[in-house]
XYZ file of C-alpha atoms in Angstrom:
627
model
C 0.117 -0.444 0.034
C 0.939 3.391 -0.900
C 1.125 6.709 1.336
C 1.756 10.378 0.281
C 5.387 11.649 1.240
C 5.093 13.524 4.511
C 7.135 14.201 7.865
C 7.742 11.285 9.686
C 8.567 13.297 12.974
C 6.783 16.310 14.015
C 8.751 19.393 13.181
C 6.560 22.083 11.019
C 8.450 25.404 11.028
C 5.079 27.322 10.380
C 3.258 26.424 13.578
C 2.944 27.991 16.649
C 6.439 29.795 16.499
C 7.603 32.342 18.045
C 6.313 35.690 17.263
C 7.915 36.765 14.134
C 8.273 38.289 10.541
C 8.904 35.761 7.949
C 12.270 36.688 5.833
C 14.003 35.079 3.516
C 15.840 31.976 4.511
C 19.389 31.862 3.219
C 22.902 31.578 4.116
C 25.284 30.322 6.250
C 24.208 29.901 9.798
C 25.194 32.849 11.762
C 22.801 34.897 14.485
C 22.270 38.349 14.242
C 25.122 39.462 16.023
C 28.821 37.903 16.640
C 28.124 35.099 18.967
C 30.605 34.353 21.891
C 33.149 31.342 22.004
C 30.369 28.528 22.304
C 33.113 26.788 24.199
C 31.778 28.578 27.351
C 28.303 27.056 26.996
C 29.433 23.007 26.745
C 29.989 20.867 29.603
C 33.409 21.039 30.914
C 36.021 18.740 28.982
C 33.116 17.626 26.529
C 35.183 18.785 23.174
C 38.430 17.504 24.394
C 40.016 14.469 22.572
C 40.379 12.400 25.000
C 36.509 12.534 25.353
C 35.714 11.972 22.288
C 37.840 9.077 21.513
C 35.492 7.568 24.511
C 32.561 8.698 22.975
C 33.302 7.321 19.782
C 33.946 4.082 21.069
C 30.820 3.874 22.812
C 29.023 5.272 19.812
C 30.665 2.529 16.985
C 29.745 -0.585 19.827
C 26.366 0.573 20.550
C 23.311 -1.394 19.480
C 20.808 -2.031 18.156
C 22.342 0.583 15.796
C 24.725 3.417 16.199
C 23.987 6.029 18.733
C 25.683 7.367 21.861
C 24.172 8.936 25.031
C 25.731 11.595 26.646
C 24.827 12.599 30.032
C 25.673 16.446 29.994
C 26.781 18.501 27.147
C 25.760 21.875 28.574
C 26.337 24.045 31.615
C 24.024 24.057 34.124
C 23.643 27.366 34.118
C 22.700 28.012 30.866
C 20.110 24.551 30.800
C 18.739 26.392 33.555
C 17.738 29.695 31.719
C 16.565 27.982 28.510
C 14.186 25.968 30.315
C 12.553 29.632 31.859
C 12.697 31.227 28.354
C 10.572 28.371 26.923
C 8.345 27.996 30.029
C 7.516 31.800 30.032
C 7.684 32.607 26.433
C 6.974 30.030 23.963
C 3.794 28.599 23.085
C 2.934 25.420 21.907
C 0.168 24.022 19.477
C -0.615 20.230 19.622
C 0.087 18.273 16.552
C -1.593 14.846 15.719
C -0.865 12.451 13.126
C -1.138 9.014 12.112
C 2.187 8.512 14.137
C 2.556 10.958 16.525
C 0.732 13.013 19.295
C 2.764 16.097 20.657
C 2.899 19.437 21.868
C 5.596 21.080 19.452
C 6.837 24.964 19.128
C 8.142 26.193 15.632
C 11.219 25.646 14.344
C 13.707 27.736 16.536
C 15.427 29.056 12.915
C 12.640 31.795 13.218
C 14.432 33.608 16.327
C 16.607 34.934 13.538
C 13.906 36.819 12.284
C 12.493 38.750 15.617
C 12.717 41.946 16.180
C 15.083 43.405 18.480
C 12.866 43.491 21.719
C 11.518 39.958 21.052
C 15.123 38.633 20.839
C 15.731 39.478 23.830
C 13.235 37.513 25.488
C 15.390 34.512 24.365
C 18.726 35.229 24.884
C 20.325 31.640 26.322
C 17.951 29.722 23.752
C 19.580 31.216 20.983
C 22.926 30.718 22.289
C 22.404 27.280 22.740
C 20.860 26.798 19.008
C 23.825 28.833 18.038
C 27.018 26.321 19.922
C 24.785 23.357 18.645
C 25.078 24.505 14.965
C 28.633 25.802 15.532
C 31.711 24.450 13.236
C 33.179 23.363 16.745
C 30.448 21.397 17.307
C 29.476 20.281 13.794
C 33.289 18.721 13.875
C 32.482 17.319 17.591
C 29.468 15.736 15.849
C 31.565 14.146 12.911
C 34.629 12.983 15.125
C 32.030 10.886 17.545
C 29.925 9.085 14.386
C 32.618 9.651 11.525
C 29.603 11.026 9.648
C 29.965 12.937 6.333
C 29.953 16.973 6.372
C 27.368 18.573 8.076
C 25.682 22.045 6.720
C 26.465 24.951 8.146
C 23.811 26.929 6.265
C 21.016 28.646 8.098
C 18.213 26.507 5.704
C 19.072 23.563 7.202
C 19.199 24.955 10.719
C 16.141 22.367 11.861
C 15.488 22.133 15.887
C 11.866 22.787 17.792
C 10.693 22.815 21.424
C 8.797 19.228 21.972
C 6.837 18.969 25.194
C 4.961 14.962 25.612
C 2.215 15.830 28.223
C -0.373 12.624 29.172
C -1.226 10.357 25.865
C 1.613 11.820 23.959
C 3.699 9.988 21.609
C 5.562 9.200 18.554
C 5.577 5.569 16.756
C 8.004 4.085 14.719
C 9.993 5.260 12.268
C 13.796 5.865 11.028
C 13.892 9.776 10.434
C 14.765 9.432 6.416
C 13.860 12.540 4.644
C 15.498 14.845 2.739
C 19.266 15.711 3.816
C 18.582 14.392 7.641
C 22.060 13.516 8.808
C 22.155 12.837 12.294
C 19.461 13.133 14.480
C 19.232 14.576 18.179
C 17.422 14.814 21.552
C 18.619 17.557 24.327
C 16.528 15.722 27.377
C 14.745 19.007 29.879
C 11.902 16.780 31.509
C 10.035 18.703 34.350
C 9.904 19.410 37.232
C 13.715 19.479 37.487
C 13.468 18.180 40.959
C 11.614 15.203 40.052
C 13.470 13.055 38.606
C 11.807 11.245 35.745
C 10.165 7.558 36.402
C 10.345 5.036 33.731
C 6.986 4.343 34.774
C 5.838 7.389 33.362
C 6.647 6.604 29.953
C 8.068 8.949 27.818
C 11.147 6.311 26.673
C 13.610 6.646 23.687
C 12.639 3.007 22.257
C 15.322 1.589 20.070
C 14.446 -1.645 17.027
C 16.666 -4.016 16.158
C 16.521 -4.879 12.151
C 15.188 -8.239 11.411
C 18.046 -10.617 10.346
C 17.542 -11.587 6.183
C 14.079 -8.926 5.828
C 14.492 -7.165 2.730
C 13.911 -4.716 2.344
C 14.995 -4.082 6.237
C 11.890 -3.976 8.346
C 12.240 -3.463 12.535
C 11.597 -6.385 14.989
C 8.465 -6.285 16.230
C 9.707 -4.870 20.203
C 12.911 -2.613 20.824
C 15.989 -3.824 22.249
C 16.868 -0.859 23.839
C 15.034 1.869 25.934
C 16.618 5.177 26.884
C 14.599 6.929 29.724
C 14.979 10.671 29.784
C 16.682 12.493 32.503
C 17.530 16.547 32.700
C 20.600 17.566 30.547
C 20.990 13.910 28.473
C 21.449 14.511 25.156
C 21.169 11.568 22.663
C 22.302 11.164 19.127
C 22.478 8.974 16.121
C 23.295 9.211 12.465
C 20.122 9.027 10.279
C 20.261 5.558 7.961
C 17.242 4.412 5.926
C 16.281 0.846 7.256
C 18.387 0.798 10.216
C 17.597 3.906 12.408
C 14.071 2.762 13.568
C 13.253 3.992 17.175
C 10.187 5.889 18.654
C 8.973 7.468 21.725
C 6.826 5.929 24.247
C 3.323 7.084 25.210
C 3.623 9.601 28.237
C 1.018 8.099 31.005
C 1.858 10.438 33.905
C -0.712 13.553 34.368
C 0.152 17.157 34.051
C 0.216 18.414 37.795
C 0.699 21.741 39.636
C 4.491 21.349 39.197
C 4.439 21.343 35.186
C 5.465 17.980 34.984
C 5.956 16.868 31.263
C 8.967 15.404 29.032
C 10.148 18.331 27.896
C 13.184 17.944 24.874
C 14.849 20.184 22.082
C 15.367 18.002 19.031
C 16.190 18.106 15.788
C 18.658 17.073 12.791
C 21.895 18.241 11.549
C 21.906 18.027 7.752
C 24.115 17.323 4.808
C 26.174 20.059 3.417
C 25.152 21.269 -0.049
C 27.156 22.127 -3.321
C 28.984 25.372 -2.896
C 29.581 24.650 1.114
C 32.757 24.242 3.158
C 33.857 20.884 3.209
C 31.046 19.183 0.919
C 31.893 15.912 -0.534
C 29.846 14.626 -3.053
C 27.956 11.326 -1.942
C 26.367 8.585 -3.324
C 22.758 8.885 -2.521
C 21.515 6.676 0.497
C 19.103 3.605 -0.595
C 16.464 5.679 0.934
C 14.334 3.229 -1.144
C 14.631 1.131 2.188
C 13.384 4.410 4.519
C 10.204 3.597 6.694
C 8.557 6.210 4.882
C 9.205 4.641 1.403
C 8.323 1.684 2.485
C 4.724 2.287 3.159
C 4.612 1.571 -0.862
C 1.549 -0.292 -2.472
C 1.503 -4.005 -2.581
C -1.554 -6.172 -1.979
C -2.838 -7.675 0.536
C -5.790 -9.570 -1.347
C -4.108 -13.154 -0.662
C -7.523 -15.254 -1.320
C -9.391 -15.432 -4.307
C -12.808 -17.006 -4.500
C -13.112 -20.379 -6.500
C -15.481 -19.768 -9.115
C -13.625 -18.870 -12.556
C -16.261 -16.410 -13.829
C -17.210 -13.298 -12.077
C -20.777 -13.787 -11.325
C -23.527 -11.532 -12.013
C -25.352 -9.523 -9.655
C -28.054 -11.698 -7.812
C -31.406 -10.399 -7.721
C -31.953 -12.265 -4.058
C -30.292 -14.542 -1.485
C -31.289 -18.068 -1.792
C -33.206 -20.193 0.802
C -29.641 -22.195 1.710
C -27.846 -18.837 1.617
C -29.987 -16.848 4.110
C -29.860 -20.499 6.525
C -26.108 -20.024 6.299
C -26.217 -16.721 7.063
C -28.959 -16.818 9.533
C -26.128 -18.832 12.227
C -24.028 -15.080 11.907
C -26.219 -12.162 11.013
C -29.274 -10.636 12.708
C -31.968 -11.767 10.792
C -33.299 -7.947 10.351
C -30.218 -7.973 7.408
C -31.253 -10.656 5.529
C -34.932 -9.463 4.833
C -35.866 -8.314 1.345
C -36.793 -4.738 2.609
C -33.430 -4.208 4.641
C -31.287 -5.192 1.937
C -33.196 -2.769 -0.521
C -32.483 -0.249 2.262
C -29.272 -0.914 3.022
C -28.437 -0.903 -1.004
C -29.803 2.370 -1.519
C -28.450 4.021 1.525
C -24.926 2.528 0.442
C -25.428 3.831 -3.220
C -26.056 7.168 -1.864
C -23.473 7.400 0.713
C -20.378 4.937 -0.408
C -20.326 3.822 3.529
C -22.878 1.855 5.784
C -23.221 1.228 9.266
C -25.136 -1.287 10.933
C -25.645 -1.698 14.492
C -26.149 -5.537 16.525
C -24.902 -6.790 13.239
C -24.504 -10.393 14.716
C -26.951 -12.737 16.220
C -27.928 -12.217 20.309
C -25.958 -15.502 21.156
C -22.737 -14.653 19.387
C -22.736 -10.969 20.939
C -23.056 -12.352 24.394
C -20.442 -14.855 23.935
C -18.228 -11.954 22.598
C -18.848 -9.071 24.920
C -18.284 -11.374 28.076
C -15.486 -13.756 26.601
C -13.627 -10.410 25.298
C -14.154 -8.466 28.112
C -12.724 -11.303 30.507
C -9.873 -12.099 28.410
C -8.090 -8.475 28.626
C -8.477 -8.845 32.394
C -6.528 -12.259 32.285
C -4.000 -10.643 30.097
C -3.685 -7.714 32.642
C -4.850 -5.348 29.815
C -8.439 -4.693 31.330
C -9.646 -1.603 33.572
C -8.017 -2.895 36.893
C -4.405 -3.637 35.104
C -2.038 -3.120 37.628
C 0.997 -1.643 35.189
C -0.868 1.261 32.866
C 2.039 1.019 30.201
C 1.832 -2.727 29.294
C 4.985 -4.951 28.362
C 5.529 -5.850 24.685
C 4.559 -9.148 25.263
C 1.051 -8.507 26.769
C -1.715 -10.515 25.165
C 0.487 -12.494 23.064
C -0.012 -16.461 23.420
C -0.424 -19.674 21.059
C -3.725 -18.255 20.163
C -2.476 -14.304 19.598
C 0.624 -12.865 18.051
C 1.829 -9.866 17.362
C 1.808 -8.631 13.448
C 4.266 -5.958 12.113
C 6.634 -5.259 11.160
C 5.942 -1.680 13.160
C 7.364 1.071 11.283
C 3.552 0.324 9.298
C 1.415 -1.591 11.836
C 0.988 -3.191 15.125
C -1.434 -5.701 16.280
C -2.335 -8.658 17.362
C -3.838 -11.953 14.909
C -5.067 -14.918 15.588
C -2.108 -17.781 15.550
C -2.081 -19.596 12.214
C -1.197 -22.967 13.971
C -3.190 -26.083 13.907
C -5.562 -26.190 16.568
C -5.507 -29.318 18.864
C -8.573 -30.837 19.620
C -7.548 -31.979 22.954
C -8.342 -29.530 25.525
C -4.580 -29.831 27.837
C -3.262 -28.872 24.683
C -2.027 -25.076 24.673
C -3.112 -24.607 21.261
C -6.777 -26.160 21.724
C -9.676 -22.943 21.433
C -13.167 -24.436 23.238
C -16.160 -23.926 21.104
C -17.601 -21.072 23.379
C -14.378 -18.990 23.717
C -14.100 -16.048 21.850
C -11.263 -16.894 19.904
C -13.351 -19.741 18.370
C -15.839 -17.217 17.514
C -13.609 -14.551 16.213
C -12.220 -17.437 13.800
C -15.123 -18.799 13.030
C -16.266 -15.197 11.782
C -12.441 -14.763 10.151
C -12.500 -18.093 8.411
C -16.076 -19.254 7.729
C -18.558 -16.008 7.738
C -16.312 -13.481 6.040
C -14.748 -15.598 3.098
C -18.072 -17.403 2.589
C -19.546 -17.653 -1.165
C -23.221 -16.759 0.836
C -21.807 -13.452 2.205
C -20.032 -12.722 -0.919
C -23.715 -12.752 -2.559
C -24.771 -10.462 0.674
C -22.072 -7.742 -0.383
C -22.839 -7.796 -3.387
C -26.706 -7.392 -2.826
C -26.063 -4.430 -0.626
C -22.997 -2.918 -2.239
C -24.235 -3.502 -6.208
C -20.403 -4.416 -6.558
C -18.790 -8.238 -7.195
C -16.449 -8.812 -4.815
C -13.183 -10.432 -6.278
C -9.968 -11.294 -3.878
C -10.170 -10.666 -0.550
C -8.287 -10.701 3.024
C -10.132 -10.834 6.214
C -8.335 -11.339 9.573
C -9.421 -10.991 13.499
C -7.379 -8.048 15.428
C -6.770 -7.514 18.750
C -5.380 -3.887 19.188
C -3.544 -3.583 22.909
C -3.654 -0.155 24.797
C -0.427 1.520 24.976
C 0.956 -0.671 21.813
C -1.387 -1.198 18.854
C -2.194 0.842 15.764
C -2.011 0.872 11.815
C -0.226 3.877 9.792
C -1.976 5.809 7.302
C -1.608 4.102 3.523
C -3.924 4.106 0.363
C -4.329 2.410 -2.685
C -2.844 4.710 -5.371
C -4.582 3.246 -8.558
C -7.407 0.744 -6.877
C -10.916 1.144 -4.998
C -11.453 -1.344 -2.191
C -14.568 -2.206 -0.192
C -13.020 -2.395 3.645
C -15.405 -4.068 6.063
C -14.830 -3.660 9.968
C -17.051 -5.198 12.102
C -16.353 -3.485 15.892
C -16.268 -5.756 18.766
C -15.116 -3.750 21.536
C -16.571 -4.362 24.417
C -18.691 -1.953 25.819
C -18.293 -0.549 29.226
C -20.349 -0.733 32.404
C -20.078 2.072 34.571
C -23.373 1.938 36.886
C -24.628 -0.391 38.959
C -27.731 -0.846 36.750
C -25.770 -1.882 33.870
C -25.695 1.196 31.860
C -22.722 1.601 29.426
C -20.073 4.339 29.946
C -19.989 6.261 26.563
C -16.117 7.053 27.249
C -15.121 5.549 23.796
C -16.769 8.060 21.816
C -15.113 10.995 23.327
C -11.553 9.913 21.219
C -9.335 10.521 24.057
C -8.415 6.625 24.080
C -7.581 6.943 20.405
C -7.873 3.378 18.818
C -10.559 5.241 16.001
C -10.661 4.502 12.257
C -10.113 7.153 10.081
C -10.203 8.299 6.091
C -8.251 11.245 4.935
C -9.049 12.317 1.315
C -5.966 12.657 -0.772
C -3.675 15.180 0.019
C -4.031 18.586 -2.051
C -0.007 19.637 -3.939
C 2.704 19.708 -0.601
C 0.192 19.538 2.377
C 0.652 16.751 4.959
C -2.849 14.685 4.531
C -2.184 13.469 7.855
C -2.343 16.503 10.095
C -6.111 16.192 10.140
C -6.887 17.911 13.961
C -6.074 19.913 16.802
C -9.284 19.249 18.831
C -11.388 15.737 19.022
C -11.647 14.124 15.624
C -15.141 14.351 13.872
C -17.751 11.105 15.042
C -19.606 10.047 12.539
C -21.570 7.585 14.543
C -22.752 7.237 18.208
C -23.814 4.193 20.554
C -27.041 4.322 20.786
C -29.901 1.868 21.561
C -31.327 -0.069 18.663
C -34.208 -2.122 18.293
C -34.080 -5.794 17.206
C -37.360 -5.492 14.969
C -36.613 -2.355 12.826
C -34.048 -2.977 10.473
C -34.141 1.107 10.150
C -33.435 1.527 13.195
C -30.207 -0.855 13.383
C -28.584 1.165 10.077
C -26.579 4.376 11.874
C -28.188 7.614 10.408
C -25.882 10.753 9.866
C -25.910 13.186 12.618
C -26.813 16.217 10.330
C -23.645 18.274 11.047
C -22.570 20.266 8.155
C -19.683 18.696 6.127
C -16.716 21.152 6.119
C -13.670 20.625 3.751
C -11.499 20.501 6.356
C -10.563 17.152 9.217
C -11.363 13.538 7.920
C -13.951 12.198 5.093
C -14.873 9.537 8.027
C -13.995 9.012 11.471
C -15.252 6.432 13.776
C -14.872 5.593 17.230
C -14.741 1.699 18.337
C -17.935 -0.035 18.788
C -19.497 -3.132 19.967
C -21.140 -5.688 17.506
C -20.953 -2.830 14.570
C -20.389 -3.388 11.123
C -19.061 -0.658 9.275
C -18.533 -0.999 4.919
C -16.671 1.667 3.182
C -15.836 2.020 -0.355
C -11.960 3.436 -0.413
C -11.163 5.707 -3.679
C -8.107 5.313 -4.983
C -5.688 7.647 -2.881
C -8.287 7.931 -0.036
C -5.699 7.565 3.008
C -6.996 5.079 6.009
C -5.657 4.342 9.035
C -6.539 3.061 13.125
C -5.310 5.711 15.553
C -2.727 4.335 18.120
C -4.750 2.813 20.745
C -3.658 4.892 24.301
C -2.515 3.091 27.423
C -5.039 5.154 29.443
C -7.676 2.973 27.310
C -9.645 0.702 29.383
C -9.251 -2.450 27.424
C -8.502 -3.565 23.478
C -9.881 -2.814 20.534
C -11.006 -5.930 19.150
C -12.445 -6.231 15.519
C -12.845 -8.283 12.594
C -11.388 -6.414 9.226
C -11.814 -7.072 5.428
C -10.367 -5.926 2.603
C -12.216 -6.492 -1.094
C -10.876 -5.897 -4.857
C -14.256 -5.319 -6.445
C -15.604 -4.871 -9.954
C -18.211 -2.734 -11.227
C -21.596 -4.030 -12.001
C -22.975 -3.210 -15.245
C -27.387 -2.694 -14.627
C -29.722 -4.084 -16.800
C -29.965 -2.203 -19.945
C -26.580 -0.051 -19.514
C -24.141 -1.440 -22.209
C -20.316 -2.995 -21.033
C -17.604 -1.872 -21.709
C -14.286 -0.178 -20.352
C -13.661 3.726 -20.022
């Protein structure tokens, strides 16, 4: 699957910048006034030959890819002043895409364009920035890492201040974009007098590459984590298909002390032609980069057995109705309901059907899946808010990746045993048994194919179906699209509702969007816009959990809430729900993803999803032929 090129780390020079006039950005990196010797700002002996030799050895022997952690690079007096200027004078804007959620300032390059009075607010921040991009420090970076020349141009300065508060995160990627050469993070977690604790989240996670993978893919779990600490510096060379990393979700509340994972992060870029020390280099094999690996590939592994494409059926046969009636709410098998669904899908290209499964199956799933979350330490009463990467995995479920594209659990393909004492045994009354029946029996069946064709007026062709479990604090899919083909998406939501009241009343908190896990469709981007920067507030919900009646098919199908559509925001956002089927005809280039499920969620997001290649049907009296 393919996706439009977009930043894979939260840096945007045009948001939340300090008040500044936009001016032409060019020339070598210099401040408006002569900068003092940067040596005075760095920690003692940082730039000494002996220290560089020690750091270089650490860098080149590190795993899972070359990196170095330096506990202190700046004088404490400078860092304290920088902290005060950030807290008192900089504003942050919340940014959220498929891959991250973070509070961020604009690019600190904009400090160059402030007027004199404004510049006086940031003397220490400017000193820190100028020191980082000074020739002395760029030479230090090269000696430690062994990398090639680094740009001195102002327009290749690339840094911002980031604040990770509760629910903020950054998913797996390798940082490869354009001319980036070295990534860095300067940690300044607040408050200073309370050391950041690992259980608060926010650790930098480094991933090894799966041996033999081609193109290179990160392993499902990180092999090293680095918890932030005050004044700590981490850097690594940006390498396509190697420098895979992520930032664990922050799970601690921001209290009156202003607790937050504050950092200054950015990149040193390759020197460009005309700069001193420029060296002509072969382009890196960025086809291995995490961004370019989101490339179209068919996931539709299964074809139907018939040789010829069937014509659109007029109705379901009695045998098909009998088979489907073992799974589907009988409301959705009546002629009246089929006609109503067909009309609505034709008008909206999407359809939402509540109480889709029979009550018997729904009750087994609602009780069983909630119980499974509790048993696996992923439910409401779990002891550890940020789960371990192995949480929820077993003989029955295993994690699927690779994590620079997606991560969630799927049912194991291992052959099931009929012996109750076998670890691969699945009881017929278990939720896994029901989900496997939906995955392997119902949705791939010829009868359900006919039902889909009847409802959508499309002919389902190749397809792929899988039962999925999204664990809080771990799982997601990143935005992808089909470049030249339309797809029919199906998602049967099976996330158990939360009972809050003693009377069995349901909590509607899933519908707020605060926990993530929602399904999102985005229009194709125009020009250079980032298609996944889709909101700074809550996503626009298409659905709500309302009571439905079994005996009226019009009340089992969701209706639009009447809100006027706008040109901004997602095409469709659907929150996790239970026993609700979503059908969406996804046009070419429309992007689709399931947002990262926050560790704040009270349990897993469960679903059975399918994707169909579809053929168009020539209605009666319409001439067939290709355009």
